[in-house]
Amino acid sequence: EAQVTQNPRYLITVTGKKLTVTCSQNMNHEYMSWYRQDPGLGLRQIYYSMNVEVTDKGDVPEGYKVSRKEKRNFPLILESPSPNQTSLYFCASGDGPPPLHFGNGTRLTVT
Amino acid sequence: DQQVKQNSPSLSVQEGRISILNCDYTNSMFDYFLWYKKYPAEGPTFLISISSIKDKNEDGRFTVFLNKSAKHLSLHIVPSQPGDSAVYFCAASDNSNYQLIWGAGTKLIIKP
């Protein structure tokens, strides 16, 4: 089954404790991206990747890192999480932008 | 400043009737528009798209209309079914960058 898999689905952490949210797709897509969704706002792009070893900033990249060492994986790294990064995060993929396939989301709470 | 606006946070429609979801944008450089549907606890699902060279695109019960002069697009669902109850997001992009700008979403409720 074609899918984008994110883990974990829920995460509660404390300020400053490094964390990684994993994202994997099994469709051999070149394009992958990360979004965050906050109440009253649409999804906002954090980072995207057009291919392996190619990543670029989206609208709201501050406080986040990504890597694309393999085509299928695109982890999101928060080196020092802060409460304003409490949000619902989505990973997405596609043959190119815009993405057509999304993961089921990771709800992150930073206290 | 929101470049893509969905001014109705929610919409309630009788089953079998037409649902019309609206979206306005401000950036005249946008040339590609998409609608996504989202159920609770799931990621968005691509529904239908339209290029700025068209003014209408149809896919089964779903039709998207684009009015470039008014910077307005709408999604029509007919007939509406209970499974259509979800949040619908409008999104737009231009070919000068790879970013997708999203509206805040409209929650559609289909009443039996």
Tab-separated table of C-alpha atoms in Angstrom:
chain	number	residue	atom	x	y	z
A	1	GLU	CA	0.000	0.000	0.000
A	2	ALA	CA	1.319	3.423	-0.994
A	3	GLN	CA	1.834	5.488	2.097
A	4	VAL	CA	3.712	8.146	3.991
A	5	THR	CA	4.524	6.986	7.507
A	6	GLN	CA	5.303	9.365	10.339
A	7	ASN	CA	6.425	8.449	13.815
A	8	PRO	CA	5.551	9.038	16.532
A	9	ARG	CA	1.877	10.043	16.278
A	10	TYR	CA	1.994	11.829	19.623
A	11	LEU	CA	4.963	13.298	21.455
A	12	ILE	CA	5.197	15.273	24.663
A	13	THR	CA	8.582	16.691	25.537
A	14	VAL	CA	10.258	19.453	27.526
A	15	THR	CA	11.914	22.611	26.335
A	16	GLY	CA	15.416	22.062	25.026
A	17	LYS	CA	15.337	18.290	24.684
A	18	LYS	CA	16.347	17.341	21.149
A	19	LEU	CA	13.851	15.244	19.224
A	20	THR	CA	13.403	13.716	15.793
A	21	VAL	CA	10.172	12.970	13.963
A	22	THR	CA	10.673	10.349	11.289
A	23	CYS	CA	9.004	10.267	7.888
A	24	SER	CA	9.211	7.512	5.327
A	25	GLN	CA	7.485	7.012	1.969
A	26	ASN	CA	7.317	3.860	-0.146
A	27	MET	CA	6.376	5.433	-3.486
A	28	ASN	CA	9.883	6.331	-4.699
A	29	HIS	CA	8.896	10.009	-4.677
A	30	GLU	CA	11.600	12.571	-5.251
A	31	TYR	CA	9.783	15.417	-3.505
A	32	MET	CA	9.160	15.468	0.231
A	33	SER	CA	8.161	18.244	2.585
A	34	TRP	CA	7.229	19.049	6.173
A	35	TYR	CA	4.328	21.223	7.297
A	36	ARG	CA	2.949	22.416	10.578
A	37	GLN	CA	-0.704	23.136	11.235
A	38	ASP	CA	-1.834	25.528	13.939
A	39	PRO	CA	-5.384	26.485	14.974
A	40	GLY	CA	-6.985	29.034	12.653
A	41	LEU	CA	-4.149	28.753	10.158
A	42	GLY	CA	-3.605	26.628	7.128
A	43	LEU	CA	-0.634	24.333	6.803
A	44	ARG	CA	2.677	26.138	6.639
A	45	GLN	CA	5.709	24.649	4.994
A	46	ILE	CA	8.800	24.153	7.143
A	47	TYR	CA	11.283	22.524	4.778
A	48	TYR	CA	11.142	20.667	1.507
A	49	SER	CA	13.432	18.429	-0.505
A	50	MET	CA	13.467	18.048	-4.273
A	51	ASN	CA	15.751	15.005	-4.148
A	52	VAL	CA	18.405	13.214	-2.114
A	53	GLU	CA	20.845	15.651	-0.485
A	54	VAL	CA	18.779	18.651	-1.701
A	55	THR	CA	16.810	20.539	0.940
A	56	ASP	CA	15.389	24.064	1.073
A	57	LYS	CA	13.636	26.288	3.569
A	58	GLY	CA	9.915	26.813	3.443
A	59	ASP	CA	7.871	29.537	5.122
A	60	VAL	CA	8.718	28.747	8.748
A	61	PRO	CA	12.111	26.983	8.978
A	62	GLU	CA	13.400	28.608	12.182
A	63	GLY	CA	14.145	26.071	14.898
A	64	TYR	CA	14.004	23.060	12.588
A	65	LYS	CA	16.471	20.941	10.669
A	66	VAL	CA	15.973	18.234	8.084
A	67	SER	CA	18.121	15.768	6.196
A	68	ARG	CA	17.601	13.710	3.051
A	69	LYS	CA	20.267	11.035	2.936
A	70	GLU	CA	17.998	8.495	1.282
A	71	LYS	CA	15.101	8.960	-1.087
A	72	ARG	CA	12.518	7.345	1.160
A	73	ASN	CA	13.327	9.126	4.453
A	74	PHE	CA	13.001	12.767	5.460
A	75	PRO	CA	13.342	13.233	9.234
A	76	LEU	CA	12.446	16.492	10.979
A	77	ILE	CA	14.819	17.470	13.775
A	78	LEU	CA	14.153	19.925	16.575
A	79	GLU	CA	17.534	20.536	18.198
A	80	SER	CA	16.165	22.630	21.073
A	81	PRO	CA	12.365	22.545	21.076
A	82	SER	CA	10.441	25.478	22.502
A	83	PRO	CA	6.754	25.795	23.483
A	84	ASN	CA	5.974	27.767	20.290
A	85	GLN	CA	6.794	24.608	18.342
A	86	THR	CA	3.811	22.866	19.887
A	87	SER	CA	1.825	21.986	16.797
A	88	LEU	CA	0.499	19.290	14.484
A	89	TYR	CA	3.129	18.250	11.965
A	90	PHE	CA	2.612	16.610	8.581
A	91	CYS	CA	5.093	15.003	6.247
A	92	ALA	CA	4.188	14.818	2.568
A	93	SER	CA	5.605	13.439	-0.664
A	94	GLY	CA	5.006	13.515	-4.394
A	95	ASP	CA	6.646	13.049	-7.787
A	96	GLY	CA	7.208	16.794	-7.613
A	97	PRO	CA	5.644	19.776	-5.898
A	98	PRO	CA	2.932	20.156	-4.821
A	99	PRO	CA	2.683	17.009	-2.700
A	100	LEU	CA	-0.284	14.719	-3.094
A	101	HIS	CA	0.383	12.224	-0.293
A	102	PHE	CA	0.453	13.061	3.389
A	103	GLY	CA	1.245	11.184	6.542
A	104	ASN	CA	-1.296	11.013	9.362
A	105	GLY	CA	0.414	13.661	11.429
A	106	THR	CA	2.482	13.986	14.600
A	107	ARG	CA	1.008	15.982	17.445
A	108	LEU	CA	3.885	17.558	19.361
A	109	THR	CA	3.563	19.248	22.739
A	110	VAL	CA	6.555	21.093	24.185
A	111	THR	CA	6.231	22.097	27.847
B	1	ASP	CA	-1.291	38.737	5.680
B	2	GLN	CA	-3.052	35.617	4.484
B	3	GLN	CA	-2.655	35.164	0.759
B	4	VAL	CA	-5.261	32.387	0.620
B	5	LYS	CA	-8.485	32.876	2.558
B	6	GLN	CA	-11.355	30.576	3.286
B	7	ASN	CA	-13.805	32.892	4.980
B	8	SER	CA	-16.284	30.262	6.126
B	9	PRO	CA	-14.908	28.214	9.042
B	10	SER	CA	-17.843	25.825	8.697
B	11	LEU	CA	-20.695	24.917	6.380
B	12	SER	CA	-23.695	22.685	6.951
B	13	VAL	CA	-25.481	21.091	3.971
B	14	GLN	CA	-28.315	18.619	3.622
B	15	GLU	CA	-27.412	15.230	2.196
B	16	GLY	CA	-28.132	15.121	-1.536
B	17	ARG	CA	-27.861	18.884	-2.000
B	18	ILE	CA	-24.971	20.847	-3.446
B	19	SER	CA	-22.053	21.922	-1.236
B	20	ILE	CA	-20.148	25.022	-2.336
B	21	LEU	CA	-16.878	25.850	-0.652
B	22	ASN	CA	-15.213	29.150	-1.421
B	23	CYS	CA	-11.637	30.373	-1.481
B	24	ASP	CA	-10.149	33.799	-2.234
B	25	TYR	CA	-6.539	34.661	-2.950
B	26	THR	CA	-4.570	37.869	-3.222
B	27	ASN	CA	-1.412	36.912	-5.115
B	28	SER	CA	-1.910	37.276	-8.877
B	29	MET	CA	1.202	35.129	-9.441
B	30	PHE	CA	-0.585	31.999	-8.249
B	31	ASP	CA	-1.094	29.723	-11.223
B	32	TYR	CA	-2.080	26.382	-9.737
B	33	PHE	CA	-4.757	25.656	-7.182
B	34	LEU	CA	-5.611	22.534	-5.234
B	35	TRP	CA	-8.292	21.302	-2.887
B	36	TYR	CA	-7.497	18.827	-0.146
B	37	LYS	CA	-9.869	17.003	2.135
B	38	LYS	CA	-8.993	16.086	5.704
B	39	TYR	CA	-10.650	13.715	8.139
B	40	PRO	CA	-9.866	13.895	11.885
B	41	ALA	CA	-6.638	12.141	12.900
B	42	GLU	CA	-5.576	11.741	9.274
B	43	GLY	CA	-3.420	13.731	6.891
B	44	PRO	CA	-4.876	15.806	4.048
B	45	THR	CA	-5.899	13.929	0.924
B	46	PHE	CA	-5.592	15.514	-2.498
B	47	LEU	CA	-9.021	15.995	-4.075
B	48	ILE	CA	-8.859	18.059	-7.238
B	49	SER	CA	-6.740	20.780	-8.831
B	50	ILE	CA	-6.959	23.454	-11.499
B	51	SER	CA	-4.420	25.351	-13.523
B	52	SER	CA	-4.848	29.066	-14.130
B	53	ILE	CA	-5.241	28.438	-17.860
B	54	LYS	CA	-8.594	26.788	-17.136
B	55	ASP	CA	-11.740	28.061	-15.488
B	56	LYS	CA	-13.286	24.706	-14.630
B	57	ASN	CA	-12.189	21.190	-13.800
B	58	GLU	CA	-14.458	18.256	-13.068
B	59	ASP	CA	-13.876	14.915	-11.413
B	60	GLY	CA	-16.983	12.918	-10.687
B	61	ARG	CA	-19.056	14.713	-8.045
B	62	PHE	CA	-16.391	17.379	-7.587
B	63	THR	CA	-15.997	20.487	-9.732
B	64	VAL	CA	-13.611	23.361	-9.153
B	65	PHE	CA	-14.287	26.766	-10.699
B	66	LEU	CA	-11.660	29.462	-11.054
B	67	ASN	CA	-12.419	33.153	-11.573
B	68	LYS	CA	-9.048	34.801	-12.121
B	69	SER	CA	-10.360	38.336	-12.397
B	70	ALA	CA	-12.038	38.010	-9.010
B	71	LYS	CA	-9.165	35.927	-7.585
B	72	HIS	CA	-11.734	33.434	-6.418
B	73	LEU	CA	-12.187	29.711	-6.673
B	74	SER	CA	-14.898	27.411	-5.482
B	75	LEU	CA	-15.383	23.697	-5.002
B	76	HIS	CA	-18.790	22.237	-5.796
B	77	ILE	CA	-19.791	18.827	-4.493
B	78	VAL	CA	-22.982	17.393	-5.910
B	79	PRO	CA	-24.745	15.465	-4.614
B	80	SER	CA	-23.322	15.778	-1.108
B	81	GLN	CA	-22.888	12.521	0.792
B	82	PRO	CA	-22.280	11.790	4.494
B	83	GLY	CA	-18.691	10.728	3.735
B	84	ASP	CA	-18.023	14.239	2.453
B	85	SER	CA	-18.109	15.560	6.023
B	86	ALA	CA	-14.528	16.722	6.545
B	87	VAL	CA	-12.342	19.816	6.581
B	88	TYR	CA	-11.565	21.147	3.098
B	89	PHE	CA	-8.422	23.116	2.422
B	90	CYS	CA	-7.754	25.330	-0.556
B	91	ALA	CA	-4.083	25.771	-1.529
B	92	ALA	CA	-2.241	27.754	-4.184
B	93	SER	CA	1.198	27.867	-5.729
B	94	ASP	CA	3.113	29.719	-8.395
B	95	ASN	CA	5.733	28.207	-10.666
B	96	SER	CA	8.489	30.533	-9.466
B	97	ASN	CA	8.878	28.598	-6.232
B	98	TYR	CA	7.805	25.308	-4.788
B	99	GLN	CA	5.798	26.548	-1.854
B	100	LEU	CA	2.150	25.794	-1.374
B	101	ILE	CA	0.120	28.456	0.421
B	102	TRP	CA	-2.865	27.058	2.309
B	103	GLY	CA	-6.152	28.486	3.465
B	104	ALA	CA	-7.300	27.863	7.040
B	105	GLY	CA	-9.895	25.301	5.966
B	106	THR	CA	-13.681	24.972	5.969
B	107	LYS	CA	-15.391	22.267	7.990
B	108	LEU	CA	-18.178	20.733	5.913
B	109	ILE	CA	-20.964	18.948	7.758
B	110	ILE	CA	-23.423	16.884	5.742
B	111	LYS	CA	-26.737	16.480	7.560
B	112	PRO	CA	-28.878	13.383	6.984
